[in-house]
Amino acid sequence: MKRPKFYPMDLVRVRTPGRHEKLGSRPPGTLIMGKTATVEIAGLINGAASAEGDTMTPAYYIRIDNLSPILIEEHWLEAV
């Protein structure tokens, strides 16, 4: 089982995808891409099965400015 890379109170940035990058099934909204956020809750969610057969993937509730918490997958976040 994969462990979360970030922890509560960590500062992260929502990644902006590359020009030819496929966004996948649940991309974050374009209004939050490139913004800095604070991790509120780190955990695992049930996602698609990986090559190892594991279905749990790291995900986070993040807070940006005065917006309500946003659920986002780990691959959309980078350390600040």
Coordinates of C-alpha atoms in Angstrom, one line a residue:
M1 CA 0.0 0.0 0.0
K2 CA 1.4 3.4 -1.0
R3 CA 1.9 5.9 1.8
P4 CA 0.9 9.6 1.5
K5 CA 3.8 11.9 0.5
F6 CA 2.4 15.0 2.2
Y7 CA 1.1 15.5 5.8
P8 CA -1.4 17.9 7.4
M9 CA -0.1 21.5 7.6
D10 CA 2.4 20.9 4.6
L11 CA 2.4 23.6 2.0
V12 CA 1.8 22.3 -1.5
R13 CA 1.2 23.7 -5.0
V14 CA -1.4 22.4 -7.4
R15 CA 0.5 21.3 -10.5
T16 CA -0.3 22.8 -13.9
P17 CA -0.3 20.0 -16.5
G18 CA 2.2 20.0 -19.3
R19 CA 1.0 21.0 -22.8
H20 CA 0.5 17.5 -24.1
E21 CA -0.3 15.8 -20.8
K22 CA -3.5 13.8 -20.5
L23 CA -5.5 15.1 -17.6
G24 CA -7.1 11.8 -16.6
S25 CA -10.5 11.2 -15.2
R26 CA -10.5 13.7 -12.3
P27 CA -8.4 16.7 -13.0
P28 CA -8.5 19.7 -10.5
G29 CA -10.3 22.8 -11.7
T30 CA -8.3 25.2 -13.8
L31 CA -8.9 28.0 -11.3
I32 CA -6.8 26.2 -8.6
M33 CA -4.0 25.1 -10.9
G34 CA -0.7 26.7 -9.9
K35 CA -2.0 27.9 -6.5
T36 CA -0.4 27.2 -3.2
A37 CA -2.5 25.3 -0.6
T38 CA -2.3 23.8 2.9
V39 CA -2.9 20.1 3.4
E40 CA -5.7 19.6 5.9
I41 CA -6.2 15.8 5.8
A42 CA -4.0 13.2 4.2
G43 CA -5.3 9.7 3.5
L44 CA -6.0 6.9 1.1
I45 CA -9.0 6.5 -1.2
N46 CA -10.2 3.5 -3.2
G47 CA -9.2 4.0 -6.8
A48 CA -8.3 1.9 -9.9
A49 CA -6.1 -1.1 -9.3
S50 CA -2.4 -0.5 -9.9
A51 CA 0.1 -3.0 -11.5
E52 CA 0.7 -4.4 -8.0
G53 CA -3.0 -5.1 -7.6
D54 CA -3.5 -2.3 -4.9
T55 CA -6.6 -0.2 -5.2
M56 CA -5.8 2.4 -2.5
T57 CA -4.2 5.7 -3.7
P58 CA -3.1 8.7 -1.7
A59 CA -5.4 11.7 -1.7
Y60 CA -5.7 14.9 0.3
Y61 CA -8.1 17.6 1.4
I62 CA -6.4 20.9 0.7
R63 CA -7.3 24.5 1.6
I64 CA -6.8 27.4 -0.8
D65 CA -7.5 30.9 0.5
N66 CA -11.1 31.0 1.7
L67 CA -12.4 28.2 -0.5
S68 CA -13.9 25.1 1.1
P69 CA -11.6 22.0 1.4
I70 CA -10.8 20.4 -2.0
L71 CA -10.3 16.6 -2.4
I72 CA -7.3 16.1 -4.8
E73 CA -5.1 13.1 -5.8
E74 CA -1.4 13.1 -5.0
H75 CA -0.1 13.3 -8.5
W76 CA -1.6 16.8 -8.9
L77 CA 0.4 18.2 -5.9
E78 CA 4.1 19.2 -5.6
A79 CA 6.1 20.4 -2.6
V80 CA 6.6 24.1 -2.2

